[in-house]
mmCIF file of C-alpha atoms and ligand atoms in Angstrom:
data_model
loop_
_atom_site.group_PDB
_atom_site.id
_atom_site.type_symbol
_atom_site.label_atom_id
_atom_site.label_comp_id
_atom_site.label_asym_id
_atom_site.label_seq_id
_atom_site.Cartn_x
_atom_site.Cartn_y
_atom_site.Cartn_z
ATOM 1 C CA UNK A 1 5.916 -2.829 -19.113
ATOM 2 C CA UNK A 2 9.258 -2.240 -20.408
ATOM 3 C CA UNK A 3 9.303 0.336 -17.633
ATOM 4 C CA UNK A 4 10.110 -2.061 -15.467
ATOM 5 C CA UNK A 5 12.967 -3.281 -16.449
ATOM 6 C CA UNK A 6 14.161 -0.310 -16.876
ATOM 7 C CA UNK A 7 13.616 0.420 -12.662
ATOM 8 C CA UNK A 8 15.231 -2.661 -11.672
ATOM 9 C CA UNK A 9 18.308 -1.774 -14.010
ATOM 10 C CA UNK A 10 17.907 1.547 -12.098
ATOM 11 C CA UNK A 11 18.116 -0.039 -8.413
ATOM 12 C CA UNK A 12 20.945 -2.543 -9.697
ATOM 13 C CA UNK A 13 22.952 1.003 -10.957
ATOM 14 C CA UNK A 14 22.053 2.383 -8.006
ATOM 15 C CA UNK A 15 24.491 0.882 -6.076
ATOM 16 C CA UNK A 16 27.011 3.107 -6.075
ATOM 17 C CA UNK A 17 26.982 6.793 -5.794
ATOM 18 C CA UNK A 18 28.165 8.115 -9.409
ATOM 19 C CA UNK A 19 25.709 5.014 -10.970
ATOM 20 C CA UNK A 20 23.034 6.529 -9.076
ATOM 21 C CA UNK A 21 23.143 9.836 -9.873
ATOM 22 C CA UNK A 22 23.174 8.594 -14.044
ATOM 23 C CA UNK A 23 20.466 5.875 -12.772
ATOM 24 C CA UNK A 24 18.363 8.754 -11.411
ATOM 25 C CA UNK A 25 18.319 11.437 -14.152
ATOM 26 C CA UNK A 26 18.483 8.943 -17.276
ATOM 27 C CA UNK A 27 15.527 7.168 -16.273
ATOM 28 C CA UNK A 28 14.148 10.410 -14.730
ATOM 29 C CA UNK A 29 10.761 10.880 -17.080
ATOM 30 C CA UNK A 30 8.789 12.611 -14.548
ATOM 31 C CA UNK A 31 5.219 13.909 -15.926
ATOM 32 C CA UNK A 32 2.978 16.470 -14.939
ATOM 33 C CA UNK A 33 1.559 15.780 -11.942
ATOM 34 C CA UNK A 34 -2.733 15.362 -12.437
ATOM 35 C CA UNK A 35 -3.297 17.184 -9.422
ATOM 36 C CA UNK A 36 -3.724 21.183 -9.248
ATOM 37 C CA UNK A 37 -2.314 21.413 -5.905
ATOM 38 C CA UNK A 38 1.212 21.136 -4.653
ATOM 39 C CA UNK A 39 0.018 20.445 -0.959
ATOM 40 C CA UNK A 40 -1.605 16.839 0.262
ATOM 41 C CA UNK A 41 -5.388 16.313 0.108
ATOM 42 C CA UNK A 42 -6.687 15.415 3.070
ATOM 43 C CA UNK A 43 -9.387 13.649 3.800
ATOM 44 C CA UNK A 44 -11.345 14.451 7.234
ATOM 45 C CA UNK A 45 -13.731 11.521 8.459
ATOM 46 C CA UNK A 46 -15.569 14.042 10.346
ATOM 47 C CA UNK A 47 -17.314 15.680 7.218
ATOM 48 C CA UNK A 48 -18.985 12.441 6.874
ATOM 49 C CA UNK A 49 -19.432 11.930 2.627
ATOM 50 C CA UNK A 50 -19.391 15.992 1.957
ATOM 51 C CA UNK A 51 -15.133 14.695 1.460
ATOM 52 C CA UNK A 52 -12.496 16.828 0.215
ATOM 53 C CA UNK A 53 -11.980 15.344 -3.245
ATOM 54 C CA UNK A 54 -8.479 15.810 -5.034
ATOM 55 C CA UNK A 55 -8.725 18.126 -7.956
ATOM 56 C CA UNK A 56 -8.131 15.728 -11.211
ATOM 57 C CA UNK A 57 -9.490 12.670 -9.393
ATOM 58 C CA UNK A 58 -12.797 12.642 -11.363
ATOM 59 C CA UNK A 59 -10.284 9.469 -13.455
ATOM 60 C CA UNK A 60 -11.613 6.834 -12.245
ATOM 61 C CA UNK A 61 -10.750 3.677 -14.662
ATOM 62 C CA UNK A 62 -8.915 5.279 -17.029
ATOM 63 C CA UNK A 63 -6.483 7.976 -17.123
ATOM 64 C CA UNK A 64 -6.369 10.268 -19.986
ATOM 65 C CA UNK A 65 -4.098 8.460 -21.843
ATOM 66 C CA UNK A 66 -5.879 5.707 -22.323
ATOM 67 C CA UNK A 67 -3.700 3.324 -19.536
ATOM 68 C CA UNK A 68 -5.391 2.113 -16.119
ATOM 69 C CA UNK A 69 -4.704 3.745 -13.540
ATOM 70 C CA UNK A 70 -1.332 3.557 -11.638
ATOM 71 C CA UNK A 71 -1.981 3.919 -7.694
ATOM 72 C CA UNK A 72 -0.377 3.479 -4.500
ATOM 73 C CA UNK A 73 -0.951 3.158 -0.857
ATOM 74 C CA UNK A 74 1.176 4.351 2.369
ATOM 75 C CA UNK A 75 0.553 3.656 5.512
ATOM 76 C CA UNK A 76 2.219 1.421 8.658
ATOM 77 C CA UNK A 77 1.701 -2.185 9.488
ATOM 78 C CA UNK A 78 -2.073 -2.993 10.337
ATOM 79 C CA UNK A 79 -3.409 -0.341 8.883
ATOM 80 C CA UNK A 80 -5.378 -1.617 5.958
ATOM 81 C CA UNK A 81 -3.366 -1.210 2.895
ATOM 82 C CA UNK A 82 -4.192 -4.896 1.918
ATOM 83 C CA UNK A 83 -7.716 -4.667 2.863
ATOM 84 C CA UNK A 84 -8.535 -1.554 0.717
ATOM 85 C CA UNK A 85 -6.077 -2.060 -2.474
ATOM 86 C CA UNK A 86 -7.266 -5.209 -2.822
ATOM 87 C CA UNK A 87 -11.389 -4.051 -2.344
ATOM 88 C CA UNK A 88 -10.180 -0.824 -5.003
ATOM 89 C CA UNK A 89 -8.405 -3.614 -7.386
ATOM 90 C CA UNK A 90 -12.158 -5.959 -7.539
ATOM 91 C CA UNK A 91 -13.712 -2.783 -8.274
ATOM 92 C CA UNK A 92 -11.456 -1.250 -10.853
ATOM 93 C CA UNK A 93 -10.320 -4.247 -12.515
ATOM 94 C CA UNK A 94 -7.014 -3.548 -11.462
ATOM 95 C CA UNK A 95 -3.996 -5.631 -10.203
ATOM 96 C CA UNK A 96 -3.431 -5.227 -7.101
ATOM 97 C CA UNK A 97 0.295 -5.776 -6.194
ATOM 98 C CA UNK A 98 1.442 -6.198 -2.863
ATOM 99 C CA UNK A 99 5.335 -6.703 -2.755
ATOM 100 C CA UNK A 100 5.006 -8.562 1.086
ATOM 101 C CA UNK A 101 2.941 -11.284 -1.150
ATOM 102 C CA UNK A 102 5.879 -11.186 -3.345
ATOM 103 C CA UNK A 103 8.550 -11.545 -0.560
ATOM 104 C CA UNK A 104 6.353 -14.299 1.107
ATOM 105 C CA UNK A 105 5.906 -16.253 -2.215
ATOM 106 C CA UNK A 106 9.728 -16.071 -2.763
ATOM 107 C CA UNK A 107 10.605 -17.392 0.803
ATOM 108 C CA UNK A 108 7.919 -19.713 0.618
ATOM 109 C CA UNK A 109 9.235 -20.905 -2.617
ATOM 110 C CA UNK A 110 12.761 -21.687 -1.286
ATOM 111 C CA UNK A 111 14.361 -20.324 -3.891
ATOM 112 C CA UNK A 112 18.281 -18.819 -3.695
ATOM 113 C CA UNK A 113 16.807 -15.951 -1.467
ATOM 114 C CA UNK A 114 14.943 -17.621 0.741
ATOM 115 C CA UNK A 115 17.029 -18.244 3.844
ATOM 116 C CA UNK A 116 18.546 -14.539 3.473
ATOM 117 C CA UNK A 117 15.087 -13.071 2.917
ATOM 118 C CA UNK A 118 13.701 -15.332 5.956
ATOM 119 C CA UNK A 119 15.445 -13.854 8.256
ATOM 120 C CA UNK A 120 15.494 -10.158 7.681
ATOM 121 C CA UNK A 121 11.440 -10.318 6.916
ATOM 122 C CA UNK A 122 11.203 -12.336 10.512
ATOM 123 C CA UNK A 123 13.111 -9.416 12.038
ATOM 124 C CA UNK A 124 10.439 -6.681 10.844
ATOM 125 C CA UNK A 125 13.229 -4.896 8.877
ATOM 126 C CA UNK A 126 13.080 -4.077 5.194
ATOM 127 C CA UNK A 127 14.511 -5.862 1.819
ATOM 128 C CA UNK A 128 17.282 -4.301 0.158
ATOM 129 C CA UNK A 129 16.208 -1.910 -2.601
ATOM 130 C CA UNK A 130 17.591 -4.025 -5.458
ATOM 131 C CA UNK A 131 15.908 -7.188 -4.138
ATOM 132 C CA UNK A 132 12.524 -5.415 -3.555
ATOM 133 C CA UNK A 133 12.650 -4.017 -6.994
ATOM 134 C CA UNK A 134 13.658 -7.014 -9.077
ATOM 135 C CA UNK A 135 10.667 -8.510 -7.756
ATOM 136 C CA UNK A 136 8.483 -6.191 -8.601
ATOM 137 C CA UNK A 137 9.958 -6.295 -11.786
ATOM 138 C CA UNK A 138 9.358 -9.915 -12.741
ATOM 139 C CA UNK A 139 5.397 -9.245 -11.323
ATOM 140 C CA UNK A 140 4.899 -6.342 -14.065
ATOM 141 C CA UNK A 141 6.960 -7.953 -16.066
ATOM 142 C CA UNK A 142 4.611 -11.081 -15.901
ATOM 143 C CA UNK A 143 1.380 -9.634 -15.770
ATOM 144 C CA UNK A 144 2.236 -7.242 -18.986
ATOM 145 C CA UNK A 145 2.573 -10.424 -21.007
ATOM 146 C CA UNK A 146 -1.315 -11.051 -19.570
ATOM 147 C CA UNK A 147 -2.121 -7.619 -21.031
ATOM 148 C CA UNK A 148 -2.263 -6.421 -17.519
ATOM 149 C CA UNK A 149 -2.680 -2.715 -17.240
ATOM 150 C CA UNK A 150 -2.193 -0.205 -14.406
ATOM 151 C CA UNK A 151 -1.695 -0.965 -10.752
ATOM 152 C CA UNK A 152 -2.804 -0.504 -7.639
ATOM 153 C CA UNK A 153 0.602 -0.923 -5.343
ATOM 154 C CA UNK A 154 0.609 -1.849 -1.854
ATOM 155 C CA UNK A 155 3.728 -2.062 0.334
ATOM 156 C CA UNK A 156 6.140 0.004 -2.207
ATOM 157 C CA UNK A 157 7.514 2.177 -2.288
ATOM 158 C CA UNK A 158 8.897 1.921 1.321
ATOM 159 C CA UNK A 159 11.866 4.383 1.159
ATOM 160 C CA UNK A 160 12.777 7.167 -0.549
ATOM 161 C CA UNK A 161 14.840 5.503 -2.658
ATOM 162 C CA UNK A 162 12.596 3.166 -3.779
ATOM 163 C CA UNK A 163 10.176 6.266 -4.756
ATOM 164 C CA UNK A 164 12.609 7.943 -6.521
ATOM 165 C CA UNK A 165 13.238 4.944 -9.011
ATOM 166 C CA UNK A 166 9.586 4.149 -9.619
ATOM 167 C CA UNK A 167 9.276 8.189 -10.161
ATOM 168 C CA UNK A 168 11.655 8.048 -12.786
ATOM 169 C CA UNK A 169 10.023 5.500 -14.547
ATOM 170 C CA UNK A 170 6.984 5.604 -14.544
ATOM 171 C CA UNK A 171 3.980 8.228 -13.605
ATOM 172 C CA UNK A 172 2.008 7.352 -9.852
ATOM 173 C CA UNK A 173 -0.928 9.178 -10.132
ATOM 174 C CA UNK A 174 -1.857 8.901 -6.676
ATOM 175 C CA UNK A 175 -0.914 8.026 -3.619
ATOM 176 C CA UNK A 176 -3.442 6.984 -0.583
ATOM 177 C CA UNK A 177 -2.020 7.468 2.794
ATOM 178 C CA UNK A 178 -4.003 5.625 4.725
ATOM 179 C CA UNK A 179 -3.983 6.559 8.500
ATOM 180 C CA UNK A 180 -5.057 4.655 11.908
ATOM 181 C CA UNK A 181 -3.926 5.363 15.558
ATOM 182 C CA UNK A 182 -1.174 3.533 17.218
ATOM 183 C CA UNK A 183 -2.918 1.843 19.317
ATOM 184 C CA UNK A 184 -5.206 0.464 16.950
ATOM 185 C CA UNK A 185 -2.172 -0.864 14.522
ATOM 186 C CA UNK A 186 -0.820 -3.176 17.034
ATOM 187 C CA UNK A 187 -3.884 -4.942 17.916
ATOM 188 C CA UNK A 188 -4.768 -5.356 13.938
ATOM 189 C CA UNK A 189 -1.360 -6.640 13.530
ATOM 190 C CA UNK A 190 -1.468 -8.739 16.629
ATOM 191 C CA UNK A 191 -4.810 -10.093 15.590
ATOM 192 C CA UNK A 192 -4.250 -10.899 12.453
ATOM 193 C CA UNK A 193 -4.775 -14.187 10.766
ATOM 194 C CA UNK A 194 -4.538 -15.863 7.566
ATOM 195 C CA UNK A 195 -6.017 -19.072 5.791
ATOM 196 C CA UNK A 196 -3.152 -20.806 5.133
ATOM 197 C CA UNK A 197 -5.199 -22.461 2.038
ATOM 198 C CA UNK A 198 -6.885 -19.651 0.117
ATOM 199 C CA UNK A 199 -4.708 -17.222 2.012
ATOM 200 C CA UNK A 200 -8.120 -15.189 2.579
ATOM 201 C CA UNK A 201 -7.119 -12.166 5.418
ATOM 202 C CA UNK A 202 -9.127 -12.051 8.513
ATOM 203 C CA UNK A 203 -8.884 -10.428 11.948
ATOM 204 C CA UNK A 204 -9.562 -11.499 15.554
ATOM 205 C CA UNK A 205 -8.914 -7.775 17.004
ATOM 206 C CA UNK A 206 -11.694 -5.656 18.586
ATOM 207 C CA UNK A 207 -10.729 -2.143 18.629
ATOM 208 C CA UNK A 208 -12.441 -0.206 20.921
ATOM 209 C CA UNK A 209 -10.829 2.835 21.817
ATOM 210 C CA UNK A 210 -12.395 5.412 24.059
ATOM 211 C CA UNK A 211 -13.051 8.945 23.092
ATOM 212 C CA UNK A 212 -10.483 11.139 24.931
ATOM 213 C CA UNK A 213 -8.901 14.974 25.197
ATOM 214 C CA UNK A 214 -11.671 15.913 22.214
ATOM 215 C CA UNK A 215 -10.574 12.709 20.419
ATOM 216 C CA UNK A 216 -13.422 10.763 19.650
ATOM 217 C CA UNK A 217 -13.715 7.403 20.150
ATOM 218 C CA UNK A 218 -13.128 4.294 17.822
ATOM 219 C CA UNK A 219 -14.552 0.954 17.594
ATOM 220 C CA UNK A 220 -13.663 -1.991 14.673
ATOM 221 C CA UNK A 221 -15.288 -5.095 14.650
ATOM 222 C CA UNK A 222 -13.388 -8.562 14.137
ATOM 223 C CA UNK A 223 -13.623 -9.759 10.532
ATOM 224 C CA UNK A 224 -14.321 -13.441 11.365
ATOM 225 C CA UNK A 225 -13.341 -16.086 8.896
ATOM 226 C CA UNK A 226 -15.929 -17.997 7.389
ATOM 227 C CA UNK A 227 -16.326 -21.173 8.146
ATOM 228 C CA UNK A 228 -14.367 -23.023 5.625
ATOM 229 C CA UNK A 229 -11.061 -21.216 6.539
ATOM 230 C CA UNK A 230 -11.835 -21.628 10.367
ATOM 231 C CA UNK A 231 -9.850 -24.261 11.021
ATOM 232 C CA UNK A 232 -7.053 -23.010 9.001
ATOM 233 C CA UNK A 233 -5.793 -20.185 10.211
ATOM 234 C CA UNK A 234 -2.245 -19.172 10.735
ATOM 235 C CA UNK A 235 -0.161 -16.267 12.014
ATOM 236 C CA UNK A 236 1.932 -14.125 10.299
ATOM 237 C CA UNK A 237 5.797 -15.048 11.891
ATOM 238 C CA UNK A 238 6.302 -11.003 12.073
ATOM 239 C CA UNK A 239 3.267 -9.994 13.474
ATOM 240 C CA UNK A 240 4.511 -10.913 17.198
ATOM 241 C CA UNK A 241 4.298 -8.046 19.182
ATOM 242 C CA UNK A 242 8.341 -7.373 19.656
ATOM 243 C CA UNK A 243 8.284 -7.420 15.639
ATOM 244 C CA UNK A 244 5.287 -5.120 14.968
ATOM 245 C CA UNK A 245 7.116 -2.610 16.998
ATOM 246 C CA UNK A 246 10.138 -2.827 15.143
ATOM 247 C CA UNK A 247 8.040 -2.746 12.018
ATOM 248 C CA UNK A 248 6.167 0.578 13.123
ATOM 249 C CA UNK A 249 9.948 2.244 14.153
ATOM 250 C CA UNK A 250 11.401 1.126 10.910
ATOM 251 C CA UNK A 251 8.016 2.844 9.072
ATOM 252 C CA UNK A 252 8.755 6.151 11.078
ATOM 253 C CA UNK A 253 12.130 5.943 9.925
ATOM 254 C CA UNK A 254 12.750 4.665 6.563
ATOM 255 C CA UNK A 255 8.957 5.117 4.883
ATOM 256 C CA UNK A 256 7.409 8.385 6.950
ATOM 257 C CA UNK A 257 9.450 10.324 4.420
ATOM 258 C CA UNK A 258 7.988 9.342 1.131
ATOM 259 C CA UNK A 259 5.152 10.094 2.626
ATOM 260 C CA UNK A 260 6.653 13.928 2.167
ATOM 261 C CA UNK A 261 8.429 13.190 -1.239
ATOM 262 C CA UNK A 262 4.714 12.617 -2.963
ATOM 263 C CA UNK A 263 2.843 15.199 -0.372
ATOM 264 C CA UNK A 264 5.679 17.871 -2.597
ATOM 265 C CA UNK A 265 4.814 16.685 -5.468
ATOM 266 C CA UNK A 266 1.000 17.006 -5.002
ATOM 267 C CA UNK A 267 -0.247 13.197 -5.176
ATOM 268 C CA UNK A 268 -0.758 11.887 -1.699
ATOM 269 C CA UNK A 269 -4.206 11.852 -0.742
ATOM 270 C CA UNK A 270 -4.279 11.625 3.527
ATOM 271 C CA UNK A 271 -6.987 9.378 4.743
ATOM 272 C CA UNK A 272 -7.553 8.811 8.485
ATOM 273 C CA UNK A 273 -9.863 5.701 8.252
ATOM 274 C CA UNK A 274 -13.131 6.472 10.434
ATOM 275 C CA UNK A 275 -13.312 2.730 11.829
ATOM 276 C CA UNK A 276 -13.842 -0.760 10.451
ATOM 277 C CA UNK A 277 -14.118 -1.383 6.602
ATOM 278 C CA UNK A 278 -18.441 -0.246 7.019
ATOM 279 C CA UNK A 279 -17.453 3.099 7.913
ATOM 280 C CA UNK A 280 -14.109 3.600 5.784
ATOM 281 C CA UNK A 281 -15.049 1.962 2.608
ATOM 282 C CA UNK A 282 -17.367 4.146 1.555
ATOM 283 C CA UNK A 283 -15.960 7.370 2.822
ATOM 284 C CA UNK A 284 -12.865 6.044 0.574
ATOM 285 C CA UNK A 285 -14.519 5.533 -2.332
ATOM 286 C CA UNK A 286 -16.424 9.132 -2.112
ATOM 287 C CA UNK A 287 -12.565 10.446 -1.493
ATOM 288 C CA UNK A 288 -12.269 8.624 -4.906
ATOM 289 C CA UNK A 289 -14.736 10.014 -6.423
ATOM 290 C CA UNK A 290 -15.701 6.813 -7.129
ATOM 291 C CA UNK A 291 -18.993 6.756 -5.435
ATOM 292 C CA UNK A 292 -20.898 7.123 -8.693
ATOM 293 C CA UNK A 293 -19.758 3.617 -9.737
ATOM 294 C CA UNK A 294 -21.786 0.913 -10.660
ATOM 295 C CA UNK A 295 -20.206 -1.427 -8.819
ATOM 296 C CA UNK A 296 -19.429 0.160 -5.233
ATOM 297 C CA UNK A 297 -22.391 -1.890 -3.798
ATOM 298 C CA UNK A 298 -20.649 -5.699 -4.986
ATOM 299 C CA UNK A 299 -17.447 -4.282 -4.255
ATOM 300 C CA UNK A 300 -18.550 -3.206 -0.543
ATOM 301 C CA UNK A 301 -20.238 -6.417 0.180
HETATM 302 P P1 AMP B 1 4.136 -6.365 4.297
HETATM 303 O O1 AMP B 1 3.296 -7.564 3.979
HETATM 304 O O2 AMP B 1 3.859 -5.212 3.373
HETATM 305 O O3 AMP B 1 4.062 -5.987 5.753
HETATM 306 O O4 AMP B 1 5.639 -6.777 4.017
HETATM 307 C C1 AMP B 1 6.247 -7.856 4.710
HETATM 308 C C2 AMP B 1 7.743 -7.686 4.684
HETATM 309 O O5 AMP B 1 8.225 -7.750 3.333
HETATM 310 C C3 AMP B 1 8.259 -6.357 5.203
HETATM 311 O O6 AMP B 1 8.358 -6.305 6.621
HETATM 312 C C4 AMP B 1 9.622 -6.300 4.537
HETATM 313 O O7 AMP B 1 10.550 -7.174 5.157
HETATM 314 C C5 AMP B 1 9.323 -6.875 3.156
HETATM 315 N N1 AMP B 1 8.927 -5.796 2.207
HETATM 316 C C6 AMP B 1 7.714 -5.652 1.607
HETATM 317 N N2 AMP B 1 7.711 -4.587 0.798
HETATM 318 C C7 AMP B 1 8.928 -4.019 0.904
HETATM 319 C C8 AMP B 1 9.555 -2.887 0.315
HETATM 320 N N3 AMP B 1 8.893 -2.088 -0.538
HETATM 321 N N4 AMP B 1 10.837 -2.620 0.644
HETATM 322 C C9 AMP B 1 11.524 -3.412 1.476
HETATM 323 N N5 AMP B 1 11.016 -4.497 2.080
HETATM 324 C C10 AMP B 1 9.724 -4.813 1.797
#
């Protein structure tokens, strides 16, 4: 994807303001967007599988012309993002691309970044723009030689910035906001843990949150590891609880407002996820119109 080059030539331009400006509108090939509506999509748990579906989202594999599709997802630490691009990418056949893999494979590959990366990702706070970009870059870059096509992204874009570069480079056709309480976030983070051989995601947490002031309740179960990775499990270093809460202020701050940049431009789908992956995942997939498919039971097992 010859895109992608282009967008990290765009962050390394970017850098100062009269670069940026030429960056922005030279690479700036915005299309149409697919939806209809100019507004957000929202999806409301509480309708059970009678969802508000996005006009133009009837897509699934392929977009009209002719590519895979090209999907995001928003949404703070703990939420899910990982859990539900990756579930979306097995069922669509569709690489799913999370750029925190990509930072942890560089630091864990001790490369020329890796001490300067180490430190900043330990911290909770975000990559520079250029660094997060390049990258991404190489991954396309990579899996286009494979004849990889589309993407589901999860992780980027994390500031406006970084939206406005992939905008003008390539088309998003959605993005999935995925949405959790507070509460809920920092125990998923805090029980979070990872086989540190097949690198397999599991979680220790048991959310139950009590219904209260006409909110209803919530309960997620633990997703246990099986027993192969049991013995293997590690910890995320920025998933202590002093980090997570740095994480969720710097996701108010710096991401909460691309949240708005794709709401204007009529691609973000909201999605407050009902509970554990048995209630969400298929109330996600019918907000996908992607109940239909063949392989939603395989995927959802
Ligand atoms: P994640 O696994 O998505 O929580 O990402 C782990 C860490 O990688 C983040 O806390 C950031 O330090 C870094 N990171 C991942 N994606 C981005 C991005 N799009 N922009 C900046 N930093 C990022």
């Amino acid at each position: 994807m010859a895109v992608f080059s282009r967008c990290s030539r765009a962050a390394t331009a970017a850098k100062t303001p009269n670069a940026a400006a030429a960056a922005t509108f030279s690479y700036l090939i915005r299309a149409l967007s697919p939806f209809s509506s100019s507004s957000s999509t929202t999806f409301d748990p509480e309708n059970g599988l009678n969802c508000n579906k996005p006009a133009g989202l009837g897509i699934l594999k392929r977009e009209p012309k002719g590519r895979n599709v090209q999907w995001a997802f928003l949404g703070c630490p703990g939420v899910g993002k990982g859990t539900y691009a990756s579930r979306l990418s097995n069922l669509l056949c569709i690489p799913h691309i999370a750029t925190g893999d990509l930072v942890r494979d560089e630091l864990a590959s001790s490369g020329p970044l890796s001490s300067q990366l180490k430190e900043i990702v330990n911290q909770g706070k975000l990559v520079s723009d250029e660094i997060i970009i390049d990258l991404l870059s190489k991954r396309l870059e990579k899996g286009e030689a494979k004849g990889e096509s589309g993407f589901i992204l999860d992780g980027f874009p994390r500031t406006v910035r970084q939206a406005e570069i992939l905008e003008g480079v390539t088309d998003i056709d959605l993005v999935i906001n995925l949405k959790l309480w507070e509460e809920a976030l920092l125990a998923k983070c805090l029980g979070r843990r990872i086989c540190s051989e097949c690198g397999g995601n599991y979680n220790v947490a048991s959310i139950d949150i009590k219904a209260e002031n006409g909110r209803p309740g919530m309960y997620m179960d633990p997703l246990p590891p099986p027993p192969e990775c049991a013995s293997k499990l590690i910890t995320r270093p920025d998933d202590t609880e002093e980090v997570v809460k740095n994480r969720l202020r710097i996701y108010q701050a710096m991401t909460r407002p691309v949240e708005d940049f794709y709401r204007s431009r009529g691609k973000l789908l909201e999605f407050d996820l009902p509970g554990g992956i048995p209630e969400s995942w298929p109330k996600l997939l019918c907000a996908l119109n992607l109940e239909d498919h063949d392989d939603k039971q395989s995927a959802a097992a």
